[in-house]
CSV table of C-alpha atoms in Angstrom, one decimal:
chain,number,residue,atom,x,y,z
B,1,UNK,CA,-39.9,-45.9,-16.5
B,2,UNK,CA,-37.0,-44.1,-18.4
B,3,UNK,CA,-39.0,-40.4,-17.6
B,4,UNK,CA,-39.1,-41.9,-13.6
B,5,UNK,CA,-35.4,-42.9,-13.8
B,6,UNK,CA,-34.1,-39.5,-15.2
B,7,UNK,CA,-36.4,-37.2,-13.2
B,8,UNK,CA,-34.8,-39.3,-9.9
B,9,UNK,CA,-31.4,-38.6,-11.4
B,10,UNK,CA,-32.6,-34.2,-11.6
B,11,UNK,CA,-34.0,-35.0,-8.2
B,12,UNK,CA,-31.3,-36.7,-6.6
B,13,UNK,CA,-28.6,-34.1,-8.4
B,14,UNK,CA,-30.6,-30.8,-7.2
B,15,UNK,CA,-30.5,-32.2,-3.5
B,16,UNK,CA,-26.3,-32.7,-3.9
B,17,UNK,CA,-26.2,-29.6,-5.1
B,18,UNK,CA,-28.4,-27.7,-2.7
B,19,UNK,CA,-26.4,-29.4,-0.1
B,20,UNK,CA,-23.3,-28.5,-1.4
B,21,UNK,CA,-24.5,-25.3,-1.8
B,22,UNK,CA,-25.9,-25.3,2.0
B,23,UNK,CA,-21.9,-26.3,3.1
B,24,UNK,CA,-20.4,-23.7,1.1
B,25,UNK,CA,-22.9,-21.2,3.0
B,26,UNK,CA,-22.0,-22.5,6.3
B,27,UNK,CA,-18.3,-22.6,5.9
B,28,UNK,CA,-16.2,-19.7,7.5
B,29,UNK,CA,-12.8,-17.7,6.2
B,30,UNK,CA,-10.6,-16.4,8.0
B,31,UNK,CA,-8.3,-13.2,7.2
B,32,UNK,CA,-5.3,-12.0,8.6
B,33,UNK,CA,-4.2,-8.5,7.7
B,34,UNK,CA,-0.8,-7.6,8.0
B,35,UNK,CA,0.6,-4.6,8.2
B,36,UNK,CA,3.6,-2.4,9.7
B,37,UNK,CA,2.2,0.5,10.9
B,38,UNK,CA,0.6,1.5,14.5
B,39,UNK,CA,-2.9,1.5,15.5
B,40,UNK,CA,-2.7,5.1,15.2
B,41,UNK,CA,-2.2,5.2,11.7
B,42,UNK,CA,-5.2,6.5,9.1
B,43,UNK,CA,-4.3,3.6,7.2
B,44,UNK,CA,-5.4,1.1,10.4
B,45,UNK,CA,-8.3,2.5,11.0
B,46,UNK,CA,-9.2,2.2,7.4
B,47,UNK,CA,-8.9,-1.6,8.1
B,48,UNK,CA,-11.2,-1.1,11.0
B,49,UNK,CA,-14.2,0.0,8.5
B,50,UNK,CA,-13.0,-2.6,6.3
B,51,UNK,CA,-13.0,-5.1,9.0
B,52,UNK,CA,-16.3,-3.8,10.1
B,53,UNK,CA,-17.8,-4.0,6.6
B,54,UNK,CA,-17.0,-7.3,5.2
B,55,UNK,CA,-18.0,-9.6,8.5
B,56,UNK,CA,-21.6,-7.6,8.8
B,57,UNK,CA,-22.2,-8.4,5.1
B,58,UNK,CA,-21.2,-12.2,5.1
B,59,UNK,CA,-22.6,-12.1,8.4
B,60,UNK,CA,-19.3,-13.2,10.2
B,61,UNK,CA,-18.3,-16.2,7.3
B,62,UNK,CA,-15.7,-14.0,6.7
B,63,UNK,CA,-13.5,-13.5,10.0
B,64,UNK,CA,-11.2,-10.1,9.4
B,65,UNK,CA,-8.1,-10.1,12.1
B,66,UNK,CA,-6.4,-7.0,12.5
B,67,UNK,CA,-2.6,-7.3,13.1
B,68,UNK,CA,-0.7,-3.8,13.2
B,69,UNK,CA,3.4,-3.4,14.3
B,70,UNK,CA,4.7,-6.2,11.7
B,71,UNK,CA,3.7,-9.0,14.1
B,72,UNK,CA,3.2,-11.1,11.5
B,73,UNK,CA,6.0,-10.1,9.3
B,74,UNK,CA,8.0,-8.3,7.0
B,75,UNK,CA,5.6,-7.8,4.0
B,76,UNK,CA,8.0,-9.7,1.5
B,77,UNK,CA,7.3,-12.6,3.6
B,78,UNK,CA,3.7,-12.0,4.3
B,79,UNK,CA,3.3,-11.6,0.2
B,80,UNK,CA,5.1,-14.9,-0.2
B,81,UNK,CA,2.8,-16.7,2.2
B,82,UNK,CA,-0.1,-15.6,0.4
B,83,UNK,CA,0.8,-16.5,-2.6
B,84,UNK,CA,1.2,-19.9,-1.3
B,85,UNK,CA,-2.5,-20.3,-0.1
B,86,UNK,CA,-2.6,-18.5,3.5
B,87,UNK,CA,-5.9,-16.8,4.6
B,88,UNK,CA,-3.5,-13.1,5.1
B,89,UNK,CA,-3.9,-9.7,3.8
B,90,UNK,CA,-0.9,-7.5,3.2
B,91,UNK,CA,-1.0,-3.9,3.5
B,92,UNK,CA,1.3,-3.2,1.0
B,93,UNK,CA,2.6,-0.2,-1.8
B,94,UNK,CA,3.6,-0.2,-5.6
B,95,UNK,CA,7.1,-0.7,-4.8
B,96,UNK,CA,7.0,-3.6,-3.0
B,97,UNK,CA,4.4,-4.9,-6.0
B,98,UNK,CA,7.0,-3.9,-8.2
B,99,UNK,CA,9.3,-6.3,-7.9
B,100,UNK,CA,6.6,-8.8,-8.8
B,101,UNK,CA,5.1,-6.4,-12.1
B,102,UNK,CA,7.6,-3.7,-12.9
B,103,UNK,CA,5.0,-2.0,-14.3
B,104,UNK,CA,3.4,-1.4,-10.5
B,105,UNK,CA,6.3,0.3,-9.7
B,106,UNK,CA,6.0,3.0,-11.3
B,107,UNK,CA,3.1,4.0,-8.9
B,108,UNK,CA,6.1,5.0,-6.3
B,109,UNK,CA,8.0,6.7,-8.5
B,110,UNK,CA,9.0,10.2,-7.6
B,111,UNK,CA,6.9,12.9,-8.3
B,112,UNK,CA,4.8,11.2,-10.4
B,113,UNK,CA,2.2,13.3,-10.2
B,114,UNK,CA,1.7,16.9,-8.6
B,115,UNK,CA,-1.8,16.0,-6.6
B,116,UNK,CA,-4.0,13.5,-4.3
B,117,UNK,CA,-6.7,14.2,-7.4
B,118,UNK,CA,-4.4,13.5,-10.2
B,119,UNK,CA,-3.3,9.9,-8.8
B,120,UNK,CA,-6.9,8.9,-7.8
B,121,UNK,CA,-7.6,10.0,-11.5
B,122,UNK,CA,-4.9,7.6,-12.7
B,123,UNK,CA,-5.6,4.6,-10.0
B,124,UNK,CA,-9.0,4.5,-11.4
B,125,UNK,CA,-8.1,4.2,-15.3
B,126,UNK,CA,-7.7,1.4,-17.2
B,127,UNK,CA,-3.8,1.7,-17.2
B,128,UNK,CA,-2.6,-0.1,-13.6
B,129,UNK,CA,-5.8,-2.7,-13.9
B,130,UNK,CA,-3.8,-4.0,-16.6
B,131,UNK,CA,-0.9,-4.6,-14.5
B,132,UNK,CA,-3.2,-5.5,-11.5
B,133,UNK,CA,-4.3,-8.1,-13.7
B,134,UNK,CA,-1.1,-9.1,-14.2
B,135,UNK,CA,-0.1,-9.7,-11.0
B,136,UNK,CA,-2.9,-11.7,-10.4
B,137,UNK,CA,-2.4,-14.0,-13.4
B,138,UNK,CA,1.7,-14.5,-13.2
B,139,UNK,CA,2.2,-14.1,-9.9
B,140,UNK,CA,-1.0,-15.7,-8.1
B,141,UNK,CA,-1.6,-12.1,-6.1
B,142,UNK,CA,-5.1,-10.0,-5.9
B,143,UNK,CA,-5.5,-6.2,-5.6
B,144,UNK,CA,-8.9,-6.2,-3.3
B,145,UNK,CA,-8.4,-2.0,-3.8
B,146,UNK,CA,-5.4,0.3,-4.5
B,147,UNK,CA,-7.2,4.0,-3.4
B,148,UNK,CA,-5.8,3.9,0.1
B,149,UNK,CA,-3.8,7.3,0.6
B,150,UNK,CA,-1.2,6.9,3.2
B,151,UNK,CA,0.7,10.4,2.8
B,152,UNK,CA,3.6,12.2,1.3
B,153,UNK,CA,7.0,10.8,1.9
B,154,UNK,CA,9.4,13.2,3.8
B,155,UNK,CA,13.1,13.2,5.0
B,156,UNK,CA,13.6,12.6,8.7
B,157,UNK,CA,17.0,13.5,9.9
B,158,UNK,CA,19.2,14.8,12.7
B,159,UNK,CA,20.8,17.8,10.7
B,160,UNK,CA,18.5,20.8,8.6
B,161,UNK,CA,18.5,19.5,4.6
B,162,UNK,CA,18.1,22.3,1.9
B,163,UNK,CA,19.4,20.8,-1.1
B,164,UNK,CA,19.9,17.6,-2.3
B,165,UNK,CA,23.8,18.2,-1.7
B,166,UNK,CA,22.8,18.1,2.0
B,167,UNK,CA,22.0,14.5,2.0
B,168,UNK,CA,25.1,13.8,0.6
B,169,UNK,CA,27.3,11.2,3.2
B,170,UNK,CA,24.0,10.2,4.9
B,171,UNK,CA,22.5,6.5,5.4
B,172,UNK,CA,18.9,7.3,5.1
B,173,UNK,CA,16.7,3.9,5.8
B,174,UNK,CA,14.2,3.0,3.4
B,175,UNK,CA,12.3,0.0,2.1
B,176,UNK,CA,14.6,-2.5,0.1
B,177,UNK,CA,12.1,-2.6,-3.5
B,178,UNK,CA,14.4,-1.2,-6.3
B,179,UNK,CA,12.3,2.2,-7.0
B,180,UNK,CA,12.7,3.2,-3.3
B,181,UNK,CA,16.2,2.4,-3.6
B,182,UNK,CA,16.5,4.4,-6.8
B,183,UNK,CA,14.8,7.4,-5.7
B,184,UNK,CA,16.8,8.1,-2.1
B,185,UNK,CA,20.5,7.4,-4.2
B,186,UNK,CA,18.9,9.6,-7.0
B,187,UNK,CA,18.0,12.3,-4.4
B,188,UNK,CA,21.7,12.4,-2.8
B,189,UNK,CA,21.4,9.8,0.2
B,190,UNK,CA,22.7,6.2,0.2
B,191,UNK,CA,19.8,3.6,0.6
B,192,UNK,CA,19.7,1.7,3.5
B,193,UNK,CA,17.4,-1.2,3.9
B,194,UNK,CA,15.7,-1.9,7.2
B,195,UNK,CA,12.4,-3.4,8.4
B,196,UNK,CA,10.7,-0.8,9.6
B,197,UNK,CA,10.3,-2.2,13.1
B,198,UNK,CA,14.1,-1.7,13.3
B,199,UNK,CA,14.1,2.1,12.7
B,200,UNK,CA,13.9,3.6,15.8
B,201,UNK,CA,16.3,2.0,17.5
B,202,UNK,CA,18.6,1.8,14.3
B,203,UNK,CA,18.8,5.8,14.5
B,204,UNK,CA,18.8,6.0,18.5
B,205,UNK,CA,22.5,3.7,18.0
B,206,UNK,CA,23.2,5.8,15.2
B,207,UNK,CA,23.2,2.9,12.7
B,208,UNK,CA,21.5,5.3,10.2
B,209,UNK,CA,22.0,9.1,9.9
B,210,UNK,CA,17.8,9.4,9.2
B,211,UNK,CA,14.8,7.8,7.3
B,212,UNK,CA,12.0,9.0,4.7
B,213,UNK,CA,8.1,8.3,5.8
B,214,UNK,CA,5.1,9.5,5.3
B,215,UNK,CA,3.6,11.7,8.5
B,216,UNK,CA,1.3,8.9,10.2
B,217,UNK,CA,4.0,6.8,10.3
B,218,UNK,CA,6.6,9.0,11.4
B,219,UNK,CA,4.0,10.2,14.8
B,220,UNK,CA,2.8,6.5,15.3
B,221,UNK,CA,6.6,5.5,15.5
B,222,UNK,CA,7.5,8.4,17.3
B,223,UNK,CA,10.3,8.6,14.9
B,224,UNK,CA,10.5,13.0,15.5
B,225,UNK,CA,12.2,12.0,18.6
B,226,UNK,CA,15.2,10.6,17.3
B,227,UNK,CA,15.4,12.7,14.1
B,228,UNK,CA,14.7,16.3,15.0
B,229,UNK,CA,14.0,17.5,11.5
B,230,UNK,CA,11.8,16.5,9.1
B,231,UNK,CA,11.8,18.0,5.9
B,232,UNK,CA,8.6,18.5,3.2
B,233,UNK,CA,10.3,17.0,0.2
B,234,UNK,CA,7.1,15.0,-0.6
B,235,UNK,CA,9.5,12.8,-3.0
B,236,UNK,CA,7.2,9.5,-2.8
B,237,UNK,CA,3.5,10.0,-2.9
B,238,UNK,CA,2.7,6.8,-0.7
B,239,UNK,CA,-0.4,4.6,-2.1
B,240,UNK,CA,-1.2,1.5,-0.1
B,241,UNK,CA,-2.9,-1.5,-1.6
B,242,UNK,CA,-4.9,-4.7,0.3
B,243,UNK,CA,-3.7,-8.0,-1.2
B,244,UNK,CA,-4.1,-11.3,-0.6
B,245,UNK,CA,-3.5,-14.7,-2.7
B,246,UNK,CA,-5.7,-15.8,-5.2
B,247,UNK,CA,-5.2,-19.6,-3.9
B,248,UNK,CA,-7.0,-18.4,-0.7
B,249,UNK,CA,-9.4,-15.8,-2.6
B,250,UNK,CA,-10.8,-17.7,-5.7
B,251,UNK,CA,-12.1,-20.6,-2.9
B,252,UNK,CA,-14.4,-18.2,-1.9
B,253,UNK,CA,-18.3,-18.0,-2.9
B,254,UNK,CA,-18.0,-15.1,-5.8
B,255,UNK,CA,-20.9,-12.9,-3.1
B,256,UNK,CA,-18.1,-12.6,-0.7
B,257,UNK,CA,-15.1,-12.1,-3.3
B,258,UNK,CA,-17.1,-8.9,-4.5
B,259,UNK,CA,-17.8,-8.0,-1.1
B,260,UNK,CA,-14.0,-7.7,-0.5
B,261,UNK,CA,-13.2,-5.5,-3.1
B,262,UNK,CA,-16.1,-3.0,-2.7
B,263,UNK,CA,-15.4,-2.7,1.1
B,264,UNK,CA,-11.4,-2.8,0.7
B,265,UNK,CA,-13.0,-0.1,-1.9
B,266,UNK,CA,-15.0,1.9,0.7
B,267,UNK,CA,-12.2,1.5,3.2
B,268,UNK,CA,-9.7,3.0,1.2
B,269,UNK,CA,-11.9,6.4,0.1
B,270,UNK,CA,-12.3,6.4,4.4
B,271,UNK,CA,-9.1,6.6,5.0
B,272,UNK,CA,-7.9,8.8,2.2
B,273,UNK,CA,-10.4,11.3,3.6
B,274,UNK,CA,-9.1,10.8,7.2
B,275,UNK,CA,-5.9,11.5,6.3
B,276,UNK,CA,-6.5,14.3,4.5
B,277,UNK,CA,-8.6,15.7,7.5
B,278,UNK,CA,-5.7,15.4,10.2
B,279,UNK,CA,-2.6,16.0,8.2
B,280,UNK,CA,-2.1,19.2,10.0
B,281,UNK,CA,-3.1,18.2,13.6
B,282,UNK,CA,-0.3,15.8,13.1
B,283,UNK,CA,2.1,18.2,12.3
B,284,UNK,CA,1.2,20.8,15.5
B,285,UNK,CA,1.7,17.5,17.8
B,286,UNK,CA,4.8,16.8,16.3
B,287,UNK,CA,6.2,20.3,16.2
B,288,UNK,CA,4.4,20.6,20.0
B,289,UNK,CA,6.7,17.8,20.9
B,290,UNK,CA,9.9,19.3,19.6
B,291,UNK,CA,9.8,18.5,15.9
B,292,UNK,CA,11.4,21.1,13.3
B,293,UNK,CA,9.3,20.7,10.0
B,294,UNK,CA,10.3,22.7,6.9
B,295,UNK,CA,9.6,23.3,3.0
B,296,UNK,CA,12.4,23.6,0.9
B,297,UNK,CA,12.6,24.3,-3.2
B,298,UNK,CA,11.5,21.5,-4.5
B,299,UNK,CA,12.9,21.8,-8.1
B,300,UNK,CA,16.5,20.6,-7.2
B,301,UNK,CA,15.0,17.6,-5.9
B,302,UNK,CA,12.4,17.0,-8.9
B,303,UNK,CA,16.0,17.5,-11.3
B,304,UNK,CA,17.4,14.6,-9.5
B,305,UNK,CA,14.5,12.5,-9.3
B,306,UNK,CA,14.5,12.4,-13.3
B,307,UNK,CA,17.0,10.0,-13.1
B,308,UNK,CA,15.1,7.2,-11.2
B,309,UNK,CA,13.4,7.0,-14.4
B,310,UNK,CA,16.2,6.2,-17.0
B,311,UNK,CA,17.8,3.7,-14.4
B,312,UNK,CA,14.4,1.7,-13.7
B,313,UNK,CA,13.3,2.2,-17.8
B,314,UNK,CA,10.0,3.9,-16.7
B,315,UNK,CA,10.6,7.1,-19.3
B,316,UNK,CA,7.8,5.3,-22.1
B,317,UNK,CA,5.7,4.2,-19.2
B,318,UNK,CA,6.1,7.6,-17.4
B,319,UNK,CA,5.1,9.7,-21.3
B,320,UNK,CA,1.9,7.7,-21.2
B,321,UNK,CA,0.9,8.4,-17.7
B,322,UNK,CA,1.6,12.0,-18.5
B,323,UNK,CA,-0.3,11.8,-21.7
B,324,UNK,CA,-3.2,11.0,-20.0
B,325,UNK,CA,-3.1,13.1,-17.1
B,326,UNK,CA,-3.2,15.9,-19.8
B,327,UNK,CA,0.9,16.9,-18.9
B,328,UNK,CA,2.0,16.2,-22.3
């Protein structure tokens, strides 16, 4: 009686659990990701593939929404909302992470490193997991992939720059995390912070004297019609990062958590390679269209940039990265 009373307890446990687990199957997700730039953006189409990816392999459990132009947001606010639970995605950078793990930021830092090879070298060592690991433990946030290239960060202004002594005077807009801020006051500029939405029409009115961006930013926006020079100073390397909450993310069956990261993965090589590929057809349409694009001698520039370092306490952090990028 006591063998026929516990195998009915196995029995009756198995079917709770097959139930639970038949539930759990059927339940769908959905995900909301945010981000500021256009639809013509490398970066956005990246999120197509990734989009793409992650509904064929959960078979549509996990609904991916696309939502480009800042609709949703500013990303500080988007970040906060995830944090708190909400099924959204931020496309965001190391700077804007930095403010939640120093230690991220110095991903953003200028000049960093001298290559696209030499930070995919260090975005796959063991050094920023830490910190990603971090940030998900302290602050409750998940890097899904941090491999997504979204371009060298230029000056965009309405008057040639040579030197650093040229930006001198001028309100150049840019993001409001600290080592952005650092890095444009370093360079010769005072820091402006703007959502990027507000750009445009903040140097159309002549709010701001010019802006720093990356070049699929600077075409989607059409930003070369305002600023008629943009020049290669390539102070910012710009990495961008999915990330969502881990309230939302660790509610998921573990199948579909590692199908996130190995398609935010796959996205990310996609439209690193994209990128690369177009670079230069972006700079014929904007020179096409009236654009004066320019290199300059970057070693003034570098000189000044050493002081972002000291003022953010990066140089230890910094020596290491360098160490192991063989620099040291």
């Amino acid at each position: 009686m006591r063998h026929r009373f516990a195998f009915g307890v196995f029995v009756g446990v198995l079917i709770l659990s097959l139930a639970g687990s038949v539930v759990a199957a059927e339940k769908t997700y959905e995900l909301k990701v945010s981000m500021v730039i256009t639809q013509d953006d490398t970066i956005y189409k990246g999120y197509e593939k990734f989009k793409e990816g992650v509904e064929a392999r959960t078979n549509g459990k996990i609904k991916v929404e696309l939502y480009p132009g800042g609709v949703l947001g500013r990303d500080e606010e988007m970040l906060e909302q995830a944090v708190l639970g909400a099924g959204v995605c931020v496309n965001t950078d190391a700077g804007r992470l930095g403010v939640w793990v120093p230690e991220i930021g110095i991903l953003l830092c200028p000049y960093l490193v001298d290559s696209v090879e030499e930070m995919q070298k260090l975005l796959k060592s063991d050094l920023p997991k830490e910190w990603f690991e971090k940030l998900r433990k302290e602050q409750g946030l998940v890097v899904l992939a941090f491999n997504w290239y979204a371009g060298a960060r230029h000056f965009l202004t309405k008057k040639p720059i040579q030197k650093p002594e040229d930006l001198e005077g001028l309100k150049i807009r840019t993001p409001g995390a600290p080592v952005w801020q650092e890095t444009i006051r370093a360079l010769g500029a005072t820091p402006v912070a703007l959502p990027w939405t507000e750009v445009y029409p903040a140097l159309q009115q002549g709010v701001i004297d010019g802006a720093e961006a990356q070049h699929p930013a600077t075409y989607g926006s059409k930003l070369y019609e305002v600023t008629k020079y943009i020049t290669r100073t390539g102070h910012i390397q710009l990495w961008n990062a999915p990330v969502v909450g881990d309230k939302w993310f660790s509610q998921l069956p573990e199948e579909y958590q590692k199908i996130l990261f190995e398609e935010a993965e796959k996205a990310g090589d996609y439209a690193t390679q994209l990128l690369l590929e177009t670079l230069d057809d972006l700079e014929a349409r904007m020179v096409a269209e009236g654009a004066v694009i320019s290199d300059v001698d970057l070693e003034p520039f570098k000189k000044r940039a050493e002081a972002v370092y000291e003022k953010l306490g990066y140089q230890e952090l910094r020596k290491k990265i360098r160490e192991f990028l063989g620099k040291e």
